[in-house]
mmCIF file of C-alpha atoms in Angstrom:
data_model
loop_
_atom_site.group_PDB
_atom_site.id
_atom_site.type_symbol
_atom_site.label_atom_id
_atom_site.label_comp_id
_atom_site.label_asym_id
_atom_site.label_seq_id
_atom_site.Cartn_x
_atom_site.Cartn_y
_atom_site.Cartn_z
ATOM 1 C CA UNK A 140 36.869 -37.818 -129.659
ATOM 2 C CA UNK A 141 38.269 -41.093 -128.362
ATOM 3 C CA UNK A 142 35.479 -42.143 -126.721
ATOM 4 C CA UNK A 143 33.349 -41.514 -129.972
ATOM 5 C CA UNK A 144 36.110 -43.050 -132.239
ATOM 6 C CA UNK A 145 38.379 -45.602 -130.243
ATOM 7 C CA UNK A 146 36.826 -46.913 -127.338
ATOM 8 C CA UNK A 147 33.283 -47.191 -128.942
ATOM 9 C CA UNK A 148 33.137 -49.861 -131.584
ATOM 10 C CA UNK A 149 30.405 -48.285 -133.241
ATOM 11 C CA UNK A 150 31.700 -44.817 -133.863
ATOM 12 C CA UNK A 151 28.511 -43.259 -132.121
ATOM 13 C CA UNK A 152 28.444 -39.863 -131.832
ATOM 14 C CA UNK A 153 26.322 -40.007 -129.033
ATOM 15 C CA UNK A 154 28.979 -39.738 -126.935
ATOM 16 C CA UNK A 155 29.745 -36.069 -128.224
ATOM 17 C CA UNK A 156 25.852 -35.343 -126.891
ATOM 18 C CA UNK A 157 26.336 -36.354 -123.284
ATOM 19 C CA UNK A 158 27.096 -33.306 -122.050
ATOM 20 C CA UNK A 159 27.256 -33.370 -118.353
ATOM 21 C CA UNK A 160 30.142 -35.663 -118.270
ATOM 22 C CA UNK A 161 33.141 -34.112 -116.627
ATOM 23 C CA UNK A 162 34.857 -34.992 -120.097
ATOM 24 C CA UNK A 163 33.087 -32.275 -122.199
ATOM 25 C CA UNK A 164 32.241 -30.238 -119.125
ATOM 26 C CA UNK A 165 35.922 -29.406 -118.691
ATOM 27 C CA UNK A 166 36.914 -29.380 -122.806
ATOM 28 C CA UNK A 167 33.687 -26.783 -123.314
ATOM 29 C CA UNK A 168 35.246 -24.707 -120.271
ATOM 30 C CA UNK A 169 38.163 -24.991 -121.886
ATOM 31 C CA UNK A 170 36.882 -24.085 -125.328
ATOM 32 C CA UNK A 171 35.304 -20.980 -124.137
ATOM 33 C CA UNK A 172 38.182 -19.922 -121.921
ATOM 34 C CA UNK A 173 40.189 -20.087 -124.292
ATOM 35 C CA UNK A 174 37.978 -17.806 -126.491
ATOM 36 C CA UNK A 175 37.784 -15.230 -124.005
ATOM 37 C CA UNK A 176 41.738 -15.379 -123.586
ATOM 38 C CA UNK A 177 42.072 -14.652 -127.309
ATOM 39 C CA UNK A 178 39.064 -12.307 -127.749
ATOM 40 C CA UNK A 179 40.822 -10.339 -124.763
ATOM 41 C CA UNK A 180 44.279 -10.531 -125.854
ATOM 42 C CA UNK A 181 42.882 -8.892 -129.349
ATOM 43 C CA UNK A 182 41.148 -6.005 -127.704
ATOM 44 C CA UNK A 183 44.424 -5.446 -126.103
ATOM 45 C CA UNK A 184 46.215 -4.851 -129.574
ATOM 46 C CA UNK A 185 43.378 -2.920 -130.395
ATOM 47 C CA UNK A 186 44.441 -0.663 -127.460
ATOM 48 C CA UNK A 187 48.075 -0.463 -127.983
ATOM 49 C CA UNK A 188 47.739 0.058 -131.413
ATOM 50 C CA UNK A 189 45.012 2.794 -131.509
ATOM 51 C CA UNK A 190 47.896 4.701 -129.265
ATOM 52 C CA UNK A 191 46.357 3.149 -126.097
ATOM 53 C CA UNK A 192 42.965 4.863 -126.729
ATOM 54 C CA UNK A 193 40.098 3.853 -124.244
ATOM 55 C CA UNK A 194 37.395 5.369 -126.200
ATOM 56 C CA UNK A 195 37.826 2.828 -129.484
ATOM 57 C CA UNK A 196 37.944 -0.143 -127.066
ATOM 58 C CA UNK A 197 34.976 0.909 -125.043
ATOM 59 C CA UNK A 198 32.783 -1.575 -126.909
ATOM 60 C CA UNK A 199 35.142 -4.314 -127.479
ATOM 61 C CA UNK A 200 35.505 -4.855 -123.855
ATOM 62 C CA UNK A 201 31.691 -4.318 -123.514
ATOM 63 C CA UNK A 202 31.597 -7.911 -125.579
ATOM 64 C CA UNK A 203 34.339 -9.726 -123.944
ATOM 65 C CA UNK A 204 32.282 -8.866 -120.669
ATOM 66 C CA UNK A 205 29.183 -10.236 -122.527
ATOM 67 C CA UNK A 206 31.354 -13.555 -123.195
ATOM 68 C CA UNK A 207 32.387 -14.104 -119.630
ATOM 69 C CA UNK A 208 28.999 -14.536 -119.146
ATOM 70 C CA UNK A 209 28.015 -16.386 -121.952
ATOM 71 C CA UNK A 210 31.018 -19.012 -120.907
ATOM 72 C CA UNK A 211 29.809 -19.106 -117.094
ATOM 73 C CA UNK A 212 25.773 -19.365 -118.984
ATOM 74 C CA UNK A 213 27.310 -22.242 -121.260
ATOM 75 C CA UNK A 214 29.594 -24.022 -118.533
ATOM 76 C CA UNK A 215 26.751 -24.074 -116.318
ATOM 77 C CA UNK A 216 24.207 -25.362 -118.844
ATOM 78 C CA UNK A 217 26.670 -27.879 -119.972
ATOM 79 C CA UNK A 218 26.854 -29.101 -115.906
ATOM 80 C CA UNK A 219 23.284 -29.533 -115.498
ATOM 81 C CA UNK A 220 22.766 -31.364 -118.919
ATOM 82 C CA UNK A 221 20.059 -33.657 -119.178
ATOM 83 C CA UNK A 222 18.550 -34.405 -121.964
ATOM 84 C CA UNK A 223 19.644 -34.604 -126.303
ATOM 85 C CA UNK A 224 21.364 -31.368 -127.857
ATOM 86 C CA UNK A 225 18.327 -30.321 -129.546
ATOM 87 C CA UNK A 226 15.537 -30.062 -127.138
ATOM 88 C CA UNK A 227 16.913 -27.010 -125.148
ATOM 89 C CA UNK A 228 16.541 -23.958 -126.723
ATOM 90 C CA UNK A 229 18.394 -21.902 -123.916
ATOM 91 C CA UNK A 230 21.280 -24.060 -124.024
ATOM 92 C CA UNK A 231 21.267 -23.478 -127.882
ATOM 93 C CA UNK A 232 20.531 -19.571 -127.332
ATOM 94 C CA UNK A 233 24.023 -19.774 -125.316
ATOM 95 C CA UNK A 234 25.505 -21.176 -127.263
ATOM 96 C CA UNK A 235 24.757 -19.275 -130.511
ATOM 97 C CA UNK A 236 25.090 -15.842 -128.300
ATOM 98 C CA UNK A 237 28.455 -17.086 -127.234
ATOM 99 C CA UNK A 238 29.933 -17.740 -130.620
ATOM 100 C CA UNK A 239 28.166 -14.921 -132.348
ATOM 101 C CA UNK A 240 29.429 -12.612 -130.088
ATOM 102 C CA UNK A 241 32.948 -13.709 -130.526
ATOM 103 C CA UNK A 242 32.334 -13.341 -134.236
ATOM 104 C CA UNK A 243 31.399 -10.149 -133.818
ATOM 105 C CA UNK A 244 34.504 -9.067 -131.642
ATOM 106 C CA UNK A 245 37.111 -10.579 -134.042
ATOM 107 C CA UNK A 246 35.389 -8.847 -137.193
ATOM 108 C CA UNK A 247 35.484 -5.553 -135.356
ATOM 109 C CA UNK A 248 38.482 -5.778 -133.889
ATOM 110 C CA UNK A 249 40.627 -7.148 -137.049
ATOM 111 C CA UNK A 250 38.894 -4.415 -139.348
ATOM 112 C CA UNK A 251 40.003 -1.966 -136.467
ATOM 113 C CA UNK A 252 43.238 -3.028 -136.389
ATOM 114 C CA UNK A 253 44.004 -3.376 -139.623
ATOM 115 C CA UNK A 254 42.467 -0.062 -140.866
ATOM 116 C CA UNK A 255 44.613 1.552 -138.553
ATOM 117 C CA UNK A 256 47.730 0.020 -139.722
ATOM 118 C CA UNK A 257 47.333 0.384 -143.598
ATOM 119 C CA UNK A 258 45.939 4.172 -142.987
ATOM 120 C CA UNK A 259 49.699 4.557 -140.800
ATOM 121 C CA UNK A 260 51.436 2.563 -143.784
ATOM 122 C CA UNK A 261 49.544 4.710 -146.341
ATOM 123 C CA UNK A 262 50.859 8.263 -144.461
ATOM 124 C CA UNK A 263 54.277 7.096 -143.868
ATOM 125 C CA UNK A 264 54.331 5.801 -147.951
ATOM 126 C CA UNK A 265 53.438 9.303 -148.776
ATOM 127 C CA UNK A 266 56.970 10.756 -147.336
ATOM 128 C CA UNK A 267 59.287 7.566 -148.056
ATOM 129 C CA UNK A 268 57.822 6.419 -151.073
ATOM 130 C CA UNK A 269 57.844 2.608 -150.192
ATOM 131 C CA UNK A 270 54.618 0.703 -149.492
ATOM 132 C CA UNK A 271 54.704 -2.532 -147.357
ATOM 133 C CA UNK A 272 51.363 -4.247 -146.556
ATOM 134 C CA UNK A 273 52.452 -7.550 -145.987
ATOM 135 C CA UNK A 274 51.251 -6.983 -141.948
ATOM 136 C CA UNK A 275 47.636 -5.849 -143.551
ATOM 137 C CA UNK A 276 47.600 -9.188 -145.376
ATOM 138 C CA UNK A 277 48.809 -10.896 -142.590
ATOM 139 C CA UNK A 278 46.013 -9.793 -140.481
ATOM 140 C CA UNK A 279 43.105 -9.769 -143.062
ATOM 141 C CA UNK A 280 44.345 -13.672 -143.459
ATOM 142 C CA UNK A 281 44.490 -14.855 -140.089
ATOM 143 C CA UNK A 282 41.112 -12.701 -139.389
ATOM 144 C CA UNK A 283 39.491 -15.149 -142.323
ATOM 145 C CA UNK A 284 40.783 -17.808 -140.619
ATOM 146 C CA UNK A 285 39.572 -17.591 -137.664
ATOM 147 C CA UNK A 286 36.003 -16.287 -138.651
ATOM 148 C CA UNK A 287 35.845 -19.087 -140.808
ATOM 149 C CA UNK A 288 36.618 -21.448 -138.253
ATOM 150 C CA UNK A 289 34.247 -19.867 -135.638
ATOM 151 C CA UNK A 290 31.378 -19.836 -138.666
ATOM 152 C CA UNK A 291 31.457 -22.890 -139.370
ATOM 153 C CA UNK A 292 31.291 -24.024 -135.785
ATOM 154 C CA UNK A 293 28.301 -21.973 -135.180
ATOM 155 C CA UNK A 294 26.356 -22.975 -138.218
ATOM 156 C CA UNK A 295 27.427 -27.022 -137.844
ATOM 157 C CA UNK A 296 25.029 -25.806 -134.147
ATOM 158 C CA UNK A 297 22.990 -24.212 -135.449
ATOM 159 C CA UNK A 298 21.612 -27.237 -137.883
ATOM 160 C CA UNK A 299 22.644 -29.840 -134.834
ATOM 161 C CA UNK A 300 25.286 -31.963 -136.894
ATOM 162 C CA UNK A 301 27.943 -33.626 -135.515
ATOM 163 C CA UNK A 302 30.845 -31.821 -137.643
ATOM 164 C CA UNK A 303 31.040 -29.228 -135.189
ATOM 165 C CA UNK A 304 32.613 -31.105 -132.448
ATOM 166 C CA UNK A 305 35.472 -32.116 -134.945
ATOM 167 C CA UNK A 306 36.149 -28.184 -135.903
ATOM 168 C CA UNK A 307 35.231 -27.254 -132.179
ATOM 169 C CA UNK A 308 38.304 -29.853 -131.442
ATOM 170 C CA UNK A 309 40.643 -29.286 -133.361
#
């Protein structure tokens, strides 16, 4: 962003759509790391709290394979940029299979996760009386969050405008 905002006069965005500079290179390998890092460290919760079942996180970590090769298609892509944003399609199939994927992954895995824990918190309110769902809302929030986030990333893409690089920064 500061060569966009601060060392550019004009405020040109262009700078966000020169992709092959080691800049963005390394912040989109970052970006995407970091997503698989996450996405990973949620299908681990998923495990430990479905009593360290293999069989519900079967496809979970089917996905977060999928990703580590969306990030390598994406990091790659992004090294051997050449021309504007919108004129590659398989650059922009990457990138949308990258982001829907993780989508998909933190949906699944939050509802999973959080069904699990309210049906626990609904059997163990049937013998003590007391209900406490404030770890349900908890998760359902910071699951909104971060879809939202991610959503709005992939549709500011999908219609190329430059309001994704601010979310995708931040």
């Amino acid at each position: 962003m500061a060569d966009a905002f601060i060392y550019r006069i004009d405020g040109n965005s262009d700078t966000y759509y020169a992709l092959a500079t080691p800049q963005n290179t390394m912040n989109i390998a970052l970006l995407t790391g970091q997503t698989i890092v996450a996405d990973s460290t949620m299908v681990y919760r998923l495990y430990i709290v479905w009593g360290r079942s293999l069989r519900v996180v079967l496809l979970p970590l089917i996905l977060v394979i999928g990703l580590i090769g969306a990030d390598c298609g994406v990091v790659l892509s992004t090294i051997r940029w050449q021309t504007p944003l919108h004129v590659s399609p398989g650059y922009f199939g990457t990138i949308v299979s990258f982001f829907g994927a993780t989508l998909i992954l933190n949906l699944a895995v939050s509802g999973l996760i959080t069904y699990r824990i309210w049906s626990i918190n609904r059997d163990i309110a049937g013998l003590t009386g007391h209900k406490t769902y404030s770890i349900v809302y908890i998760l359902v929030e910071n699951a909104v969050l971060y879809v939202a986030c991610v959503g709005s990333t992939l549709i500011g893409f999908t219609l190329d405008d430059a309001y994704q690089f601010i979310v995708r920064d931040a």
